[in-house]
């Protein structure tokens, strides 16, 4: 993600539990960030929590499991189509 971001390559990012500060900062118009809105446990990366551990006991890894393969595919196809239209 970071290399693609630095090079301005169109991308779709499934963020999972990551803090919003990890979102790609350059070329935002070429980036689609998939983040399930409204999960009370997001972001789970805080200073006082251990990294790599989901704290959502009711629905572990809900931030990732709610994205279906077809939804991610649709986002990728839309990003590709938008990128092709942007090429002069």
mmCIF file of N, CA, C and O in Angstrom:
data_model
loop_
_atom_site.group_PDB
_atom_site.id
_atom_site.type_symbol
_atom_site.label_atom_id
_atom_site.label_comp_id
_atom_site.label_asym_id
_atom_site.label_seq_id
_atom_site.Cartn_x
_atom_site.Cartn_y
_atom_site.Cartn_z
ATOM 1 N N UNK A 1 0.824 -1.180 0.000
ATOM 2 C CA UNK A 1 0.000 0.000 0.000
ATOM 3 C C UNK A 1 0.874 1.251 0.000
ATOM 4 O O UNK A 1 0.598 2.190 -0.736
ATOM 5 N N UNK A 2 1.918 1.267 0.797
ATOM 6 C CA UNK A 2 2.742 2.463 0.913
ATOM 7 C C UNK A 2 3.511 2.753 -0.369
ATOM 8 O O UNK A 2 3.641 3.903 -0.783
ATOM 9 N N UNK A 3 4.012 1.712 -1.021
ATOM 10 C CA UNK A 3 4.736 1.897 -2.286
ATOM 11 C C UNK A 3 3.775 2.374 -3.373
ATOM 12 O O UNK A 3 4.062 3.321 -4.105
ATOM 13 N N UNK A 4 2.616 1.728 -3.472
ATOM 14 C CA UNK A 4 1.617 2.149 -4.456
ATOM 15 C C UNK A 4 1.191 3.583 -4.205
ATOM 16 O O UNK A 4 1.051 4.383 -5.135
ATOM 17 N N UNK A 5 1.019 3.936 -2.950
ATOM 18 C CA UNK A 5 0.630 5.294 -2.587
ATOM 19 C C UNK A 5 1.697 6.299 -3.007
ATOM 20 O O UNK A 5 1.403 7.333 -3.599
ATOM 21 N N UNK A 6 2.938 5.987 -2.729
ATOM 22 C CA UNK A 6 4.027 6.893 -3.075
ATOM 23 C C UNK A 6 4.164 7.068 -4.588
ATOM 24 O O UNK A 6 4.529 8.139 -5.068
ATOM 25 N N UNK A 7 3.847 6.018 -5.347
ATOM 26 C CA UNK A 7 3.966 6.071 -6.804
ATOM 27 C C UNK A 7 2.697 6.571 -7.491
ATOM 28 O O UNK A 7 2.668 6.734 -8.707
ATOM 29 N N UNK A 8 1.634 6.768 -6.726
ATOM 30 C CA UNK A 8 0.391 7.253 -7.300
ATOM 31 C C UNK A 8 -0.378 6.197 -8.062
ATOM 32 O O UNK A 8 -1.179 6.509 -8.939
ATOM 33 N N UNK A 9 -0.152 4.934 -7.722
ATOM 34 C CA UNK A 9 -0.846 3.832 -8.380
ATOM 35 C C UNK A 9 -2.246 3.707 -7.773
ATOM 36 O O UNK A 9 -2.392 3.700 -6.550
ATOM 37 N N UNK A 10 -3.282 3.607 -8.592
ATOM 38 C CA UNK A 10 -4.632 3.440 -8.049
ATOM 39 C C UNK A 10 -4.714 2.195 -7.179
ATOM 40 O O UNK A 10 -4.118 1.164 -7.496
ATOM 41 N N UNK A 11 -5.456 2.300 -6.073
ATOM 42 C CA UNK A 11 -5.530 1.148 -5.172
ATOM 43 C C UNK A 11 -6.820 1.153 -4.370
ATOM 44 O O UNK A 11 -7.469 2.172 -4.200
ATOM 45 N N UNK A 12 -7.152 -0.041 -3.893
ATOM 46 C CA UNK A 12 -8.248 -0.249 -2.964
ATOM 47 C C UNK A 12 -7.616 -0.796 -1.692
ATOM 48 O O UNK A 12 -6.846 -1.751 -1.738
ATOM 49 N N UNK A 13 -7.931 -0.173 -0.565
ATOM 50 C CA UNK A 13 -7.329 -0.544 0.708
ATOM 51 C C UNK A 13 -8.421 -0.996 1.669
ATOM 52 O O UNK A 13 -9.378 -0.257 1.903
ATOM 53 N N UNK A 14 -8.280 -2.197 2.190
ATOM 54 C CA UNK A 14 -9.167 -2.661 3.253
ATOM 55 C C UNK A 14 -8.422 -2.383 4.551
ATOM 56 O O UNK A 14 -7.411 -3.001 4.844
ATOM 57 N N UNK A 15 -8.915 -1.423 5.303
ATOM 58 C CA UNK A 15 -8.148 -0.944 6.446
ATOM 59 C C UNK A 15 -8.203 -1.816 7.666
ATOM 60 O O UNK A 15 -7.284 -1.833 8.456
ATOM 61 N N UNK A 16 -9.284 -2.513 7.871
ATOM 62 C CA UNK A 16 -9.378 -3.311 9.085
ATOM 63 C C UNK A 16 -9.355 -2.441 10.311
ATOM 64 O O UNK A 16 -9.989 -1.395 10.348
ATOM 65 N N UNK A 17 -8.604 -2.844 11.312
ATOM 66 C CA UNK A 17 -8.627 -2.136 12.579
ATOM 67 C C UNK A 17 -7.711 -0.918 12.643
ATOM 68 O O UNK A 17 -7.612 -0.273 13.670
ATOM 69 N N UNK A 18 -7.057 -0.591 11.570
ATOM 70 C CA UNK A 18 -6.041 0.459 11.589
ATOM 71 C C UNK A 18 -6.614 1.824 11.955
ATOM 72 O O UNK A 18 -7.743 2.158 11.611
ATOM 73 N N UNK A 19 -5.785 2.598 12.607
ATOM 74 C CA UNK A 19 -6.130 3.971 12.941
ATOM 75 C C UNK A 19 -6.246 4.776 11.650
ATOM 76 O O UNK A 19 -5.582 4.469 10.657
ATOM 77 N N UNK A 20 -7.049 5.824 11.659
ATOM 78 C CA UNK A 20 -7.266 6.645 10.469
ATOM 79 C C UNK A 20 -5.981 7.315 9.981
ATOM 80 O O UNK A 20 -5.860 7.654 8.823
ATOM 81 N N UNK A 21 -5.004 7.478 10.863
ATOM 82 C CA UNK A 21 -3.740 8.103 10.462
ATOM 83 C C UNK A 21 -2.933 7.211 9.527
ATOM 84 O O UNK A 21 -1.984 7.672 8.912
ATOM 85 N N UNK A 22 -3.297 5.928 9.407
ATOM 86 C CA UNK A 22 -2.615 5.019 8.491
ATOM 87 C C UNK A 22 -3.182 5.077 7.079
ATOM 88 O O UNK A 22 -2.667 4.443 6.175
ATOM 89 N N UNK A 23 -4.263 5.825 6.884
ATOM 90 C CA UNK A 23 -4.834 5.944 5.539
ATOM 91 C C UNK A 23 -3.811 6.570 4.598
ATOM 92 O O UNK A 23 -3.006 7.406 5.025
ATOM 93 N N UNK A 24 -3.835 6.196 3.325
ATOM 94 C CA UNK A 24 -2.927 6.799 2.354
ATOM 95 C C UNK A 24 -3.126 8.315 2.312
ATOM 96 O O UNK A 24 -4.257 8.794 2.297
ATOM 97 N N UNK A 25 -2.038 9.036 2.314
ATOM 98 C CA UNK A 25 -2.134 10.502 2.376
ATOM 99 C C UNK A 25 -1.920 11.174 1.024
ATOM 100 O O UNK A 25 -2.399 12.275 0.816
ATOM 101 N N UNK A 26 -1.188 10.541 0.123
ATOM 102 C CA UNK A 26 -0.942 11.146 -1.184
ATOM 103 C C UNK A 26 -1.919 10.565 -2.187
ATOM 104 O O UNK A 26 -2.380 9.446 -2.046
ATOM 105 N N UNK A 27 -2.187 11.298 -3.227
ATOM 106 C CA UNK A 27 -3.031 10.818 -4.334
ATOM 107 C C UNK A 27 -4.356 10.238 -3.841
ATOM 108 O O UNK A 27 -4.792 9.178 -4.279
ATOM 109 N N UNK A 28 -5.025 10.942 -2.946
ATOM 110 C CA UNK A 28 -6.294 10.449 -2.396
ATOM 111 C C UNK A 28 -7.334 10.208 -3.487
ATOM 112 O O UNK A 28 -8.195 9.355 -3.342
ATOM 113 N N UNK A 29 -7.233 10.947 -4.569
ATOM 114 C CA UNK A 29 -8.203 10.777 -5.658
ATOM 115 C C UNK A 29 -8.025 9.448 -6.380
ATOM 116 O O UNK A 29 -8.891 9.028 -7.144
ATOM 117 N N UNK A 30 -6.918 8.767 -6.157
ATOM 118 C CA UNK A 30 -6.648 7.464 -6.783
ATOM 119 C C UNK A 30 -6.827 6.307 -5.801
ATOM 120 O O UNK A 30 -6.491 5.170 -6.112
ATOM 121 N N UNK A 31 -7.326 6.607 -4.630
ATOM 122 C CA UNK A 31 -7.405 5.609 -3.571
ATOM 123 C C UNK A 31 -8.839 5.424 -3.094
ATOM 124 O O UNK A 31 -9.554 6.388 -2.888
ATOM 125 N N UNK A 32 -9.227 4.177 -2.944
ATOM 126 C CA UNK A 32 -10.503 3.839 -2.321
ATOM 127 C C UNK A 32 -10.189 3.128 -1.020
ATOM 128 O O UNK A 32 -9.504 2.103 -1.024
ATOM 129 N N UNK A 33 -10.644 3.687 0.096
ATOM 130 C CA UNK A 33 -10.421 3.081 1.400
ATOM 131 C C UNK A 33 -11.722 2.420 1.841
ATOM 132 O O UNK A 33 -12.758 3.078 1.933
ATOM 133 N N UNK A 34 -11.660 1.119 2.064
ATOM 134 C CA UNK A 34 -12.822 0.379 2.544
ATOM 135 C C UNK A 34 -12.729 0.266 4.060
ATOM 136 O O UNK A 34 -11.849 -0.400 4.593
ATOM 137 N N UNK A 35 -13.611 0.963 4.735
ATOM 138 C CA UNK A 35 -13.665 0.924 6.192
ATOM 139 C C UNK A 35 -15.128 0.811 6.568
ATOM 140 O O UNK A 35 -15.944 1.603 6.132
ATOM 141 N N UNK A 36 -15.468 -0.188 7.359
ATOM 142 C CA UNK A 36 -16.847 -0.366 7.767
ATOM 143 C C UNK A 36 -17.184 0.725 8.779
ATOM 144 O O UNK A 36 -16.557 0.818 9.821
ATOM 145 N N UNK A 37 -18.155 1.579 8.451
ATOM 146 C CA UNK A 37 -18.447 2.714 9.331
ATOM 147 C C UNK A 37 -19.190 2.307 10.597
ATOM 148 O O UNK A 37 -19.963 1.353 10.607
ATOM 149 N N UNK A 38 -18.929 3.035 11.651
ATOM 150 C CA UNK A 38 -19.720 2.915 12.857
ATOM 151 C C UNK A 38 -19.389 1.796 13.818
ATOM 152 O O UNK A 38 -20.156 1.552 14.742
ATOM 153 N N UNK A 39 -18.275 1.115 13.624
ATOM 154 C CA UNK A 39 -17.906 0.091 14.603
ATOM 155 C C UNK A 39 -17.321 0.783 15.831
ATOM 156 O O UNK A 39 -16.386 1.572 15.726
ATOM 157 N N UNK A 40 -17.876 0.482 16.979
ATOM 158 C CA UNK A 40 -17.442 1.136 18.213
ATOM 159 C C UNK A 40 -15.988 0.811 18.565
ATOM 160 O O UNK A 40 -15.337 1.576 19.267
ATOM 161 N N UNK A 41 -15.487 -0.289 18.066
ATOM 162 C CA UNK A 41 -14.128 -0.712 18.420
ATOM 163 C C UNK A 41 -13.050 -0.063 17.542
ATOM 164 O O UNK A 41 -11.865 -0.260 17.773
ATOM 165 N N UNK A 42 -13.439 0.696 16.528
ATOM 166 C CA UNK A 42 -12.438 1.300 15.641
ATOM 167 C C UNK A 42 -12.028 2.669 16.121
ATOM 168 O O UNK A 42 -12.872 3.433 16.563
ATOM 169 N N UNK A 43 -10.796 3.033 15.970
ATOM 170 C CA UNK A 43 -9.677 2.144 15.667
ATOM 171 C C UNK A 43 -9.252 1.403 16.929
ATOM 172 O O UNK A 43 -9.353 1.932 18.021
ATOM 173 N N UNK A 44 -8.778 0.204 16.762
ATOM 174 C CA UNK A 44 -8.370 -0.565 17.942
ATOM 175 C C UNK A 44 -6.893 -0.378 18.262
ATOM 176 O O UNK A 44 -6.420 -0.876 19.264
ATOM 177 N N UNK A 45 -6.169 0.316 17.420
ATOM 178 C CA UNK A 45 -4.752 0.575 17.693
ATOM 179 C C UNK A 45 -4.635 1.817 18.566
ATOM 180 O O UNK A 45 -4.756 2.940 18.097
ATOM 181 N N UNK A 46 -4.451 1.605 19.833
ATOM 182 C CA UNK A 46 -4.244 2.690 20.783
ATOM 183 C C UNK A 46 -2.959 2.391 21.535
ATOM 184 O O UNK A 46 -2.503 1.251 21.599
ATOM 185 N N UNK A 47 -2.412 3.401 22.150
ATOM 186 C CA UNK A 47 -1.149 3.239 22.867
ATOM 187 C C UNK A 47 -1.260 2.173 23.963
ATOM 188 O O UNK A 47 -0.350 1.388 24.160
ATOM 189 N N UNK A 48 -2.391 2.116 24.648
ATOM 190 C CA UNK A 48 -2.511 1.194 25.774
ATOM 191 C C UNK A 48 -3.013 -0.201 25.392
ATOM 192 O O UNK A 48 -3.226 -1.036 26.252
ATOM 193 N N UNK A 49 -3.206 -0.476 24.105
ATOM 194 C CA UNK A 49 -3.613 -1.805 23.650
ATOM 195 C C UNK A 49 -2.438 -2.483 22.957
ATOM 196 O O UNK A 49 -1.623 -1.828 22.316
ATOM 197 N N UNK A 50 -2.393 -3.789 23.062
ATOM 198 C CA UNK A 50 -1.364 -4.538 22.349
ATOM 199 C C UNK A 50 -1.713 -4.592 20.869
ATOM 200 O O UNK A 50 -2.860 -4.834 20.511
ATOM 201 N N UNK A 51 -0.757 -4.362 19.993
ATOM 202 C CA UNK A 51 -1.047 -4.443 18.555
ATOM 203 C C UNK A 51 -1.324 -5.879 18.127
ATOM 204 O O UNK A 51 -0.861 -6.828 18.756
ATOM 205 N N UNK A 52 -2.077 -6.019 17.060
ATOM 206 C CA UNK A 52 -2.355 -7.336 16.509
ATOM 207 C C UNK A 52 -3.353 -8.147 17.304
ATOM 208 O O UNK A 52 -3.406 -9.360 17.182
ATOM 209 N N UNK A 53 -4.137 -7.487 18.121
ATOM 210 C CA UNK A 53 -5.102 -8.194 18.947
ATOM 211 C C UNK A 53 -6.447 -7.502 18.834
ATOM 212 O O UNK A 53 -6.565 -6.315 19.076
ATOM 213 N N UNK A 54 -7.473 -8.230 18.457
ATOM 214 C CA UNK A 54 -8.804 -7.659 18.323
ATOM 215 C C UNK A 54 -9.482 -7.643 19.693
ATOM 216 O O UNK A 54 -9.528 -8.653 20.388
ATOM 217 N N UNK A 55 -9.995 -6.480 20.055
ATOM 218 C CA UNK A 55 -10.640 -6.334 21.348
ATOM 219 C C UNK A 55 -12.166 -6.417 21.263
ATOM 220 O O UNK A 55 -12.850 -6.275 22.263
ATOM 221 N N UNK A 56 -12.686 -6.651 20.081
ATOM 222 C CA UNK A 56 -14.128 -6.750 19.901
ATOM 223 C C UNK A 56 -14.555 -8.183 20.220
ATOM 224 O O UNK A 56 -14.615 -9.040 19.353
ATOM 225 N N UNK A 57 -14.865 -8.438 21.478
ATOM 226 C CA UNK A 57 -15.222 -9.791 21.909
ATOM 227 C C UNK A 57 -16.558 -10.240 21.330
ATOM 228 O O UNK A 57 -16.769 -11.429 21.085
ATOM 229 N N UNK A 58 -17.455 -9.302 21.093
ATOM 230 C CA UNK A 58 -18.781 -9.651 20.571
ATOM 231 C C UNK A 58 -18.722 -10.094 19.115
ATOM 232 O O UNK A 58 -19.460 -10.990 18.702
ATOM 233 N N UNK A 59 -17.839 -9.476 18.343
ATOM 234 C CA UNK A 59 -17.726 -9.795 16.913
ATOM 235 C C UNK A 59 -16.266 -9.623 16.483
ATOM 236 O O UNK A 59 -15.893 -8.625 15.877
ATOM 237 N N UNK A 60 -15.406 -10.583 16.813
ATOM 238 C CA UNK A 60 -13.979 -10.449 16.501
ATOM 239 C C UNK A 60 -13.715 -10.195 15.014
ATOM 240 O O UNK A 60 -14.313 -10.836 14.151
ATOM 241 N N UNK A 61 -12.863 -9.235 14.760
ATOM 242 C CA UNK A 61 -12.456 -8.837 13.410
ATOM 243 C C UNK A 61 -13.634 -8.437 12.522
ATOM 244 O O UNK A 61 -13.611 -8.642 11.314
ATOM 245 N N UNK A 62 -14.642 -7.847 13.119
ATOM 246 C CA UNK A 62 -15.814 -7.390 12.364
ATOM 247 C C UNK A 62 -15.406 -6.429 11.257
ATOM 248 O O UNK A 62 -16.003 -6.433 10.174
ATOM 249 N N UNK A 63 -14.386 -5.637 11.492
ATOM 250 C CA UNK A 63 -13.939 -4.644 10.513
ATOM 251 C C UNK A 63 -13.487 -5.287 9.204
ATOM 252 O O UNK A 63 -13.594 -4.670 8.140
ATOM 253 N N UNK A 64 -13.015 -6.511 9.271
ATOM 254 C CA UNK A 64 -12.579 -7.215 8.062
ATOM 255 C C UNK A 64 -13.618 -8.208 7.561
ATOM 256 O O UNK A 64 -13.827 -8.338 6.354
ATOM 257 N N UNK A 65 -14.269 -8.894 8.459
ATOM 258 C CA UNK A 65 -15.202 -9.949 8.071
ATOM 259 C C UNK A 65 -16.474 -9.439 7.407
ATOM 260 O O UNK A 65 -17.148 -10.194 6.728
ATOM 261 N N UNK A 66 -16.807 -8.174 7.600
ATOM 262 C CA UNK A 66 -18.029 -7.643 7.002
ATOM 263 C C UNK A 66 -17.876 -7.342 5.512
ATOM 264 O O UNK A 66 -18.856 -7.097 4.834
ATOM 265 N N UNK A 67 -16.650 -7.336 5.015
ATOM 266 C CA UNK A 67 -16.430 -7.076 3.582
ATOM 267 C C UNK A 67 -16.485 -8.391 2.824
ATOM 268 O O UNK A 67 -15.664 -9.272 3.037
ATOM 269 N N UNK A 68 -17.433 -8.513 1.932
ATOM 270 C CA UNK A 68 -17.538 -9.728 1.125
ATOM 271 C C UNK A 68 -16.570 -9.643 -0.054
ATOM 272 O O UNK A 68 -16.122 -8.554 -0.435
ATOM 273 N N UNK A 69 -16.279 -10.781 -0.622
ATOM 274 C CA UNK A 69 -15.413 -10.827 -1.798
ATOM 275 C C UNK A 69 -16.027 -10.006 -2.923
ATOM 276 O O UNK A 69 -15.337 -9.234 -3.602
ATOM 277 N N UNK A 70 -17.320 -10.124 -3.110
ATOM 278 C CA UNK A 70 -17.978 -9.383 -4.199
ATOM 279 C C UNK A 70 -17.940 -7.872 -3.963
ATOM 280 O O UNK A 70 -17.794 -7.105 -4.909
ATOM 281 N N UNK A 71 -18.042 -7.434 -2.713
ATOM 282 C CA UNK A 71 -17.967 -5.995 -2.421
ATOM 283 C C UNK A 71 -16.572 -5.450 -2.707
ATOM 284 O O UNK A 71 -16.421 -4.358 -3.259
ATOM 285 N N UNK A 72 -15.555 -6.216 -2.353
ATOM 286 C CA UNK A 72 -14.171 -5.797 -2.624
ATOM 287 C C UNK A 72 -13.916 -5.806 -4.127
ATOM 288 O O UNK A 72 -13.303 -4.877 -4.673
ATOM 289 N N UNK A 73 -14.414 -6.831 -4.817
ATOM 290 C CA UNK A 73 -14.263 -6.888 -6.272
ATOM 291 C C UNK A 73 -14.931 -5.680 -6.926
ATOM 292 O O UNK A 73 -14.366 -5.057 -7.828
ATOM 293 N N UNK A 74 -16.111 -5.341 -6.476
ATOM 294 C CA UNK A 74 -16.830 -4.191 -7.032
ATOM 295 C C UNK A 74 -16.045 -2.898 -6.821
ATOM 296 O O UNK A 74 -15.926 -2.081 -7.734
ATOM 297 N N UNK A 75 -15.461 -2.731 -5.646
ATOM 298 C CA UNK A 75 -14.653 -1.542 -5.372
ATOM 299 C C UNK A 75 -13.416 -1.507 -6.268
ATOM 300 O O UNK A 75 -13.036 -0.442 -6.771
ATOM 301 N N UNK A 76 -12.798 -2.658 -6.484
ATOM 302 C CA UNK A 76 -11.620 -2.733 -7.361
ATOM 303 C C UNK A 76 -11.982 -2.400 -8.806
ATOM 304 O O UNK A 76 -11.267 -1.654 -9.477
ATOM 305 N N UNK A 77 -13.090 -2.946 -9.269
ATOM 306 C CA UNK A 77 -13.516 -2.660 -10.647
ATOM 307 C C UNK A 77 -13.860 -1.176 -10.820
ATOM 308 O O UNK A 77 -13.531 -0.576 -11.834
ATOM 309 N N UNK A 78 -14.512 -0.590 -9.825
ATOM 310 C CA UNK A 78 -14.844 0.835 -9.891
ATOM 311 C C UNK A 78 -13.580 1.696 -9.893
ATOM 312 O O UNK A 78 -13.480 2.669 -10.646
ATOM 313 N N UNK A 79 -12.594 1.329 -9.073
ATOM 314 C CA UNK A 79 -11.335 2.082 -9.013
ATOM 315 C C UNK A 79 -10.601 1.952 -10.344
ATOM 316 O O UNK A 79 -10.054 2.910 -10.868
ATOM 317 N N UNK A 80 -10.575 0.756 -10.919
ATOM 318 C CA UNK A 80 -9.933 0.545 -12.227
ATOM 319 C C UNK A 80 -10.625 1.367 -13.308
ATOM 320 O O UNK A 80 -9.959 2.014 -14.125
ATOM 321 N N UNK A 81 -11.937 1.358 -13.326
ATOM 322 C CA UNK A 81 -12.695 2.123 -14.323
ATOM 323 C C UNK A 81 -12.425 3.607 -14.180
ATOM 324 O O UNK A 81 -12.219 4.309 -15.179
ATOM 325 N N UNK A 82 -12.391 4.092 -12.965
ATOM 326 C CA UNK A 82 -12.124 5.519 -12.726
ATOM 327 C C UNK A 82 -10.701 5.880 -13.154
ATOM 328 O O UNK A 82 -10.462 6.957 -13.698
ATOM 329 N N UNK A 83 -9.767 4.960 -12.957
ATOM 330 C CA UNK A 83 -8.379 5.205 -13.339
ATOM 331 C C UNK A 83 -8.223 5.267 -14.859
ATOM 332 O O UNK A 83 -7.478 6.084 -15.374
ATOM 333 N N UNK A 84 -8.943 4.404 -15.542
ATOM 334 C CA UNK A 84 -8.877 4.398 -17.012
ATOM 335 C C UNK A 84 -9.458 5.678 -17.594
ATOM 336 O O UNK A 84 -8.977 6.189 -18.589
ATOM 337 N N UNK A 85 -10.504 6.192 -16.964
ATOM 338 C CA UNK A 85 -11.125 7.424 -17.443
ATOM 339 C C UNK A 85 -10.220 8.619 -17.215
ATOM 340 O O UNK A 85 -10.275 9.595 -17.941
ATOM 341 N N UNK A 86 -9.348 8.539 -16.189
ATOM 342 C CA UNK A 86 -8.475 9.658 -15.849
ATOM 343 C C UNK A 86 -7.230 9.733 -16.729
ATOM 344 O O UNK A 86 -6.545 10.742 -16.749
ATOM 345 N N UNK A 87 -6.927 8.667 -17.456
ATOM 346 C CA UNK A 87 -5.736 8.662 -18.313
ATOM 347 C C UNK A 87 -6.002 9.527 -19.532
ATOM 348 O O UNK A 87 -6.984 9.318 -20.237
ATOM 349 N N UNK A 88 -5.127 10.510 -19.773
ATOM 350 C CA UNK A 88 -5.353 11.408 -20.924
ATOM 351 C C UNK A 88 -5.135 10.725 -22.262
ATOM 352 O O UNK A 88 -4.424 9.804 -22.415
#
